[in-house]
Amino acid sequence: MRYAVLMSGGKQYLALEGQALEVDHISTGEGELVEFGEVLLVAEDDRVQVGKPTVSGATVQAHVLSHVRGPKIRVFKYRPKKRTRKRQGHRQELTRLEIDEIRFPGSVPPPQKASAVKPAKKPTVAKKAAEVAEKPAPRRTSATKSPRRSPTPARPRSAPKPSGRAKKTTKK
């Protein structure tokens, strides 16, 4: 099993061959190859090479699966006793990669795959609409309909409660 620690966008990632990995956005189209030259560590079975700072001649090759957005992060800034509150949201742009090959000096190249991996195409809107049109709408029968409830009767209003103090009346 080969693995490597690579740098992309100022962050370090552990990459295994055949693994899907999400890194910060890379401006490369879907299905294209990406090669990372900044490899900090490579390992194969019992052999480990640590770079100073990088391993010379080591590369990690991957292809882009898709561009996605990460989960929403809410940022709330608050200063007590100042009536200052600020709420912001943020979603990070990410690129999903699949690691194809990890190369480094002295390594044995892995056997070649029979066919190149191509990302699966998403169904078009027309296909989705055709699939929806093929399915008949479910029939509503009297068994599936819920019985109507009668409206609740209005509650009688009670007389106003007397206040605790008695009113003063004056005679002239």
Backbone as a ProteinNet text record, in pm:
[ID]
protein_1_A
[PRIMARY]
MRYAVLMSGGKQYLALEGQALEVDHISTGEGELVEFGEVLLVAEDDRVQVGKPTVSGATVQAHVLSHVRGPKIRVFKYRPKKRTRKRQGHRQELTRLEIDEIRFPGSVPPPQKASAVKPAKKPTVAKKAAEVAEKPAPRRTSATKSPRRSPTPARPRSAPKPSGRAKKTTKK
[TERTIARY]
84.8	0	89.1	60	135.3	50.7	117.9	50.9	152.2	101	185.9	117.5	198.6	147.1	184.7	84.6	109.7	58.1	109.1	62.5	-14.4	-129.2	-209.7	-280.9	-260.8	-327.3	-282.6	-158.7	-107.1	-152.6	-221.9	-268.1	-207.2	-195.8	-139.5	-251.3	-240	-340.8	-272.1	-333.9	-286.7	-356.4	-275.8	-331.7	-298.9	-401	-384.8	-423.4	-355.3	-389.1	-531.1	-610.2	-747.9	-847.2	-799.3	-886.4	-940.6	-1063.3	-1119.3	-1078.4	-1043.6	-988.2	-1046.7	-1084.1	-1134.5	-1028.5	-988.2	-888.3	-949.7	-880.1	-927.6	-937.3	-1020.8	-1053.4	-928.3	-924.9	-819.4	-888.2	-834.6	-899.8	-860.4	-907.9	-887.1	-1023.1	-1049.6	-1179.4	-1201.7	-1329.2	-1363.6	-1308.7	-1251.3	-1195.8	-1050.1	-993.6	-854.6	-759.9	-634.4	-532.5	-467.2	-431	-360.3	-239.3	-125.3	-4.8	48.3	69.4	120.7	269.1	352.5	496.7	546.5	467.7	507.5	464.5	549.7	520	613.6	557.3	636.7	682.8	605.3	636.9	577.2	651.9	598.5	632	544	566.4	510.1	582.1	536.5	574.4	474.4	493.6	580.1	706.2	792	885.2	897.8	989.3	918.7	984.3	929.3	1037.8	1003	1094.9	1032.4	1105.8	1059.1	1140.5	1075.9	1143.4	1198.5	1294.5	1354.9	1351.4	1249.4	1111.8	1029.7	1070.4	992.3	1080.6	1017.3	1088.6	1116.8	1246	1279.7	1240.4	1176.3	1135.5	1004.4	939.4	812.1	696.6	597.8	478.5	355.4	243.5	114.2	25.7	-27.2	-110	-255.3	-346.5	-489	-570.8	-697.4	-787.6	-905.9	-957.6	-1065.1	-1197.8	-1267.3	-1401.1	-1507.1	-1504.1	-1605	-1561.1	-1630.6	-1612.1	-1736.8	-1718.8	-1831.2	-1812.1	-1915.2	-1907.2	-1920.7	-1842.1	-1841.8	-1964.4	-1971.7	-2086.6	-2085.5	-2204.2	-2215.5	-2158.7	-2075	-2015.7	-2072.6	-2126.8	-2182.8	-2082.2	-2057.1	-1963	-2045.4	-2037.5	-2113.1	-2016.4	-2006.9	-1918.9	-2007.1	-1964.1	-2044.2	-1951.1	-1982	-1904.1	-1998.2	-1975.7	-2067.7	-2067.1	-2182.1	-2204.1	-2182.8	-2169.2	-2148.5	-2262.3	-2357.1	-2468.8	-2418.4	-2314.6	-2256.7	-2272.7	-2343.7	-2360.5	-2350.3	-2274.6	-2258.6	-2261.9	-2354.3	-2365.2	-2330.9	-2242.7	-2203	-2208.7	-2217.9	-2212.7	-2107.2	-2054.7	-1949.7	-1954.2	-1938.3	-1924.9	-1798.3	-1706.6	-1577.9	-1591.6	-1526.6	-1521.9	-1418.5	-1456.8	-1368.3	-1360.2	-1253.3	-1237.3	-1221.8	-1305	-1297.7	-1208	-1102.6	-1004.4	-1006.8	-958.5	-931.4	-783.4	-711.1	-566.9	-542.5	-471.8	-442.4	-311.4	-205.7	-73.7	15.9	98.5	198.7	333.9	416.5	548.5	656.8	764.6	880	1002.2	1123.5	1243.8	1258.5	1287.3	1307.8	1180.2	1066.8	941.3	915.6	844.4	805.2	672.8	662.9	535.6	423.6	302.9	190.8	148	80.8	33.2	-68.2	-64.6	-154.8	-297.5	-391.3	-532.7	-575.4	-674	-720.3	-780.3	-858.4	-918.9	-909.2	-905.1	-898.3	-1033.1	-1028.3	-1150.3	-1208.3	-1334.1	-1401.8	-1513.5	-1531.5	-1639.8	-1776.2	-1866.3	-2000.6	-2074	-2145.7	-2220.4	-2351.2	-2387.6	-2512.4	-2627.4	-2742.2	-2855.6	-2903.3	-2943.9	-2988.4	-3128.6	-3168.9	-3301.4	-3409.7	-3386.1	-3485.6	-3506.2	-3396.4	-3408.3	-3486.1	-3455.3	-3525.9	-3675.4	-3708.1	-3849	-3917.5	-3846.6	-3904.9	-3930.9	-3836.7	-3855.3	-3975.6	-3992.4	-4105.5	-4235.8	-4235.1	-4356.4	-4397.4	-4300.1	-4330.9	-4403.1	-4370.1	-4431.8	-4571.9	-4672.8	-4807.4	-4822.2	-4908.6	-4933.2	-5009.2	-4981.1	-5052.6	-5200.7	-5286.5	-5431.3	-5474.1	-5559.6	-5611.6	-5744.5	-5752.2	-5877.3	-5933.3	-6051.9	-6113.8	-6034.4	-5961.1	-5882.4	-5761.2	-5706.3	-5587.1	-5621.4	-5745.8	-5783.7	-5808	-5766.2	-5790.8	-5930.9	-6001.1	-6136.8	-6130.2	-6230.1	-6234.1	-6278.3	-6212.3	-6251.1	-6348.5	-6441.4	-6535.2	-6464.3	-6499	-6431.5	-6465.5	-6372.9	-6395.9	-6494.6	-6583.5	-6681.4	-6611.5	-6667.9	-6610.4	-6633.8	-6535.5	-6548.7	-6630.2	-6718.4	-6795.6	-6703.8	-6728.9	-6648.5	-6707.8	-6620.8	-6668.5	-6671.3	-6738.9	-6748.3	-6611.9	-6582.4	-6451.7	-6437.6	-6315.2	-6287.8	-6288.1	-6343.1	-6342.1	-6200.4	-6165.3	-6032.8	-6035.4	-5925.9	-5916.2	-5964.3	-5960.1	-6001.5	-6145.8	-6209.8	-6347.5	-6341.4	-6430.1	-6432.2	-6502.5	-6451.1	-6513.1	-6622.4	-6729.9	-6838.9	-6867	-6884.3	-6910.8	-7049.7	-7120.5	-7252.4	-7242.9	-7310	-7311.6	-7442.7
-118	0	123.9	213	337.8	451.8	542.2	664.9	777.5	900	1017.8	1131.9	1224.6	1348.2	1458.3	1526.5	1629.7	1763.4	1870.9	2005.5	2062.2	2120.6	2188	2304.5	2423.3	2541.4	2572.7	2539.1	2566.8	2468.6	2362.8	2261.2	2127.2	2039.9	1906.7	1802.8	1707.9	1603	1467.7	1366.6	1229.4	1165.6	1118.1	1063.4	915.7	832.1	688.9	662.5	568.5	537.5	482.7	536.8	493.7	565	650.1	718.8	848.2	885.3	1015.2	1115.3	1235.6	1335.5	1471.5	1551.3	1686.1	1785.8	1871.5	1974.6	2109.7	2218.5	2351.5	2362.6	2453.5	2464.6	2474.3	2391.8	2394.4	2426.9	2524.5	2565.6	2471.6	2349	2248.1	2187.6	2157.7	2104.9	1963.3	1922.8	1787.7	1684.9	1575.8	1468.7	1490.4	1608.7	1636.4	1586.9	1564.6	1517.9	1634.2	1612.6	1710	1638.1	1706.2	1646.1	1736.3	1680.6	1754.8	1723	1826.8	1808.6	1829	1897.6	1921.1	1802.2	1699.5	1579.3	1580.1	1579.1	1589.8	1454.5	1349.2	1215.9	1113.8	1005.7	894.9	765.3	667.4	539.1	428.8	314.2	196.1	77	8.1	-104.4	-60.9	-105.8	-73	44.4	86.7	196	330.5	422.8	557.1	657.9	757.1	865.1	996.3	1068.3	1196.8	1304.5	1404.3	1510.7	1617.4	1694.5	1804.9	1929	2002.8	1985.8	1893.9	1871.4	1782.8	1668.2	1559.7	1444.9	1478	1478.9	1516	1402.9	1439	1341.7	1272.1	1302.3	1237.7	1321.5	1254.7	1322.9	1240.1	1308	1242.7	1285	1185.8	1213.2	1178.5	1269.3	1250	1307.3	1267.6	1330.5	1390.1	1498.9	1576.1	1505.6	1474.3	1415.1	1522.7	1623.8	1729.7	1848.2	1958.6	2077.8	2090.2	2098.7	2103.1	2218.4	2241.8	2341	2268	2309.8	2246.8	2285.2	2236.9	2269.9	2417.5	2468.7	2609	2628.8	2729.2	2764.5	2898.9	2908.2	3034.2	3099.7	3227.3	3304.8	3411.1	3413.2	3509.4	3585	3717	3801.2	3880.5	3886.1	3948.1	4019.5	4145.4	4219.2	4256.8	4202.5	4229.8	4377.5	4425.5	4562.1	4668.8	4630.2	4727.4	4725.8	4635.6	4618	4590.7	4513.4	4479.1	4331	4296.7	4156.6	4150.1	4053.8	4040	3892.2	3854	3713.9	3702.7	3607.8	3583.5	3434.7	3398.4	3258.3	3241.6	3118.2	3092.6	2947.3	2922.1	2785.7	2781.3	2694	2684.5	2610.2	2660.1	2591.8	2479.7	2357.4	2241.9	2170.8	2094.4	2010	1867.1	1776.4	1635.1	1564.4	1497.4	1429.4	1280.6	1201.3	1059.8	1038.5	985.7	965.8	845.8	867.7	760.8	690.3	770.2	710.3	796.5	730	797.2	747	839.2	802.5	865.6	789.6	843.8	761.1	815.5	744.7	609.9	505.8	371.6	292	345	270.5	187.4	79	-6.1	47.3	76.1	129.7	27.5	72.3	-20.5	-71.4	-187	-237	-141	-127.7	-36.2	-88.9	0.2	-36.3	-62.4	-148.6	-185.4	-66	15.4	131.6	251.6	368.3	490.4	513.6	563.6	589.6	721.9	718.8	840.4	869.3	997.5	1028.8	998.5	951.5	918.1	1045.9	1042	1159	1167.6	1289.5	1311.3	1304.6	1250	1246.2	1387.5	1409.6	1542.3	1568.9	1693.8	1733.9	1663.8	1645.6	1580	1434.7	1365.9	1226.9	1219.5	1311.2	1311	1334.8	1428.9	1459.2	1338.6	1265.2	1146.3	1037.5	1022	921.3	954.8	1082.9	1125.2	1104.5	1132.7	1118.1	971.4	879.1	736.8	683.7	734.7	685.7	743.5	657.9	711.6	770.5	868.3	930.7	831.7	827.5	734.8	771.9	671.1	694.4	709.5	806.3	827.7	756	669.5	597.5	644	597.2	638.5	584.9	475.2	419.3	507.1	572.8	654.8	795.7	839.9	974.5	976.5	1083.8	1094.9	1151.6	1103.8	1154.8	1300	1377	1516.8	1527.7	1616.7	1639.9	1755.5	1744.5	1854.9	1965.9	2089.8	2199.3	2196.1	2238.4	2237.8	2348.3	2320.9	2424.6	2539.8	2658.9	2776.1	2767.6	2808.5	2806.2	2926	2905.8	3021.1	3115.7	3243.1	3342	3364.3	3376.9	3399.3	3548.7	3584.6	3724.9	3770.5	3900.3	3948.5	3928.4	3899.2	3876	4009.1	4011	4137	4165.8	4294.9	4330.4	4324.9	4325.2	4310.6	4432.3	4553.1	4674	4710.2	4764.2	4811.1	4955.5	4993.2	5130.2	5220.8	5340.1	5438.3	5510.2	5525.8	5601.7	5721.2	5832.4	5950.4	6005.6	6053	6112.3	6259.8	6337.6	6480.8	6524.6
0	0	0	-94.3	-104.3	-50.5	17.1	58.1	59.3	56.4	53.4	125.9	175.7	233.8	135.5	81.3	-18.8	29.6	-32.5	0.7	-116.1	-87.3	-188.2	-121.4	-172.8	-117.3	24.6	59.9	193.5	299.8	259.8	354.8	319.4	417.3	395.2	393.2	300.1	283.8	276.8	335.3	326.2	207.2	110.3	-12.7	-23.2	-45.4	-70.3	-214.8	-280.2	-418.9	-426.7	-520.7	-538.8	-448.7	-359.1	-263.6	-323.7	-286.3	-322.8	-215.2	-258.1	-167.2	-203	-103	-125.7	-84.2	-177.4	-150.2	-183	-145.2	-181.7	-333.3	-379.5	-521.5	-609.6	-714.4	-814.9	-947.1	-1021.9	-1146.8	-1261	-1254.9	-1358.1	-1387.8	-1515.1	-1553.9	-1504.2	-1501.1	-1456.6	-1554.6	-1501.4	-1583.3	-1621.3	-1596.6	-1631.7	-1523.2	-1561.7	-1468.5	-1396.4	-1270.1	-1188	-1129.6	-1127.8	-1071.5	-961.3	-844	-729.3	-714.2	-713.1	-700.3	-558.4	-475.4	-336.2	-251.4	-243.8	-166.7	-46.1	73.1	195.7	247.7	219.6	270	175.2	148.7	70.7	142.4	129.6	195.2	108.2	107.3	35.9	122.8	173.9	265.6	384	390.9	506.3	479.7	353.4	319.9	334.8	404.9	423.9	388.9	307.5	274.8	320.2	403.7	453.6	384.3	331.1	259	350.9	295.5	370.8	284.3	263.5	308.9	219.5	91.2	4.8	-42.8	-87.3	-142.7	-289.1	-326.7	-464.5	-559.7	-669.4	-769.9	-741	-630.1	-595.1	-648.1	-705.9	-755.6	-722.7	-710.7	-690.6	-807.3	-878.8	-995.2	-962.4	-996.8	-967.3	-1081.9	-1089.3	-1184.8	-1109.6	-1165.3	-1101.8	-1124.2	-1015.3	-1024.8	-1038.8	-950.8	-956.1	-871.6	-890.7	-808.1	-721.1	-590.2	-496.7	-399.3	-319.9	-213.4	-80.2	16.9	148	229.1	352.1	437.4	476.5	508.6	546.3	686.1	698.9	827.6	867.3	987.1	1036.4	1130.2	1105.1	1186.2	1258.8	1390.7	1469.7	1558.2	1535.6	1616.1	1712.8	1837.4	1941.9	2037.5	2067.7	2166.4	2280.4	2396.7	2506.9	2546.6	2588.1	2636	2529	2402.8	2295.3	2194	2209.5	2116.3	1974.1	1964.3	1834.3	1810.7	1704.9	1666.1	1514.9	1465.6	1321.1	1286.9	1197.8	1157.6	1010.1	977.6	839.8	812.7	686.8	646.5	539.7	527.6	428.9	386.3	254.6	202.2	118.4	154.6	87.1	-45.7	-150.7	-279.4	-269.5	-305.4	-296.5	-430.7	-449.7	-567.5	-519.4	-572.6	-535.1	-636.9	-586	-669.6	-642.1	-738.3	-714.3	-742.5	-643.2	-655	-744.9	-856.9	-951.2	-919.1	-897.8	-884.7	-797.6	-716.2	-635.4	-684.1	-737	-789.5	-703.7	-680.8	-611.9	-651.9	-637.4	-680.6	-610	-688.7	-633.5	-616.8	-658.7	-643.8	-768.3	-751.5	-863	-915.2	-1046.5	-1096.3	-1082.6	-1048.6	-1035.3	-1172.2	-1177.9	-1307.1	-1367	-1502.3	-1571.2	-1567.9	-1555.1	-1556.2	-1699.9	-1718.3	-1851.7	-1925.3	-1857.8	-1921.8	-1829.1	-1888.4	-1808.4	-1741.4	-1618.9	-1544	-1591.6	-1633.8	-1675.2	-1575.7	-1541.5	-1448.6	-1511	-1428.2	-1475.2	-1512.2	-1624.6	-1668	-1591.4	-1557.9	-1486.7	-1586.9	-1546.4	-1639.6	-1670.3	-1793	-1834.2	-1782.2	-1792.2	-1744.6	-1825.8	-1956.7	-2041.2	-1999.3	-1963.5	-1919.1	-1788.8	-1695.6	-1567.8	-1588.6	-1678.2	-1705.1	-1767.7	-1855.4	-1918.9	-1814.3	-1717.7	-1612.9	-1525.9	-1494.6	-1411.9	-1488.4	-1619.9	-1700.2	-1712.9	-1712.6	-1724.7	-1601.5	-1485.5	-1362.9	-1348.7	-1332.4	-1313.7	-1173.2	-1163.2	-1033.9	-945.4	-816.4	-729.5	-720.4	-724.2	-719.2	-574.7	-552.7	-417.4	-405.2	-309.4	-284	-151.7	-121.6	4.6	123	103.7	213.6	243	139.1	161.7	205.4	179	220.2	370.1	431.3	574.7	595.7	696.4	719.4	765.5	724.3	763.4	908.1	976.5	1115.9	1121.5	1212.8	1229.3	1305.6	1276.8	1345.9	1494.9	1575.4	1720.3	1755	1848.3	1884.8	1956.4	1940.6	2005.2	2155.4	2229.6	2375.3	2420.2	2519.2	2567.3	2644.4	2623.6	2693.8	2832.7	2927.3	3063.7	3091.9	3198.1	3237.9	3286.7	3275.1	3321.2	3470.9	3509.2	3650.9	3724.3	3846.6	3921.8	3971	3971.7	4021.5	4173.7	4235.1	4379.9	4455.9	4396.8	4468.4	4436	4534.3	4512.9	4465.7	4378	4328.4	4428.8	4439.6	4529.5	4455.1	4522.8	4462.3	4555.3	4496.5	4577	4543.7	4645.8	4624.4	4656.1	4578.6	4604.4	4655.6
[MASK]
++++++++++++++++++++++++++++++++++++++++++++++++++++++++++++++++++++++++++++++++++++++++++++++++++++++++++++++++++++++++++++++++++++++++++++++++++++++++++++++++++++++++++++

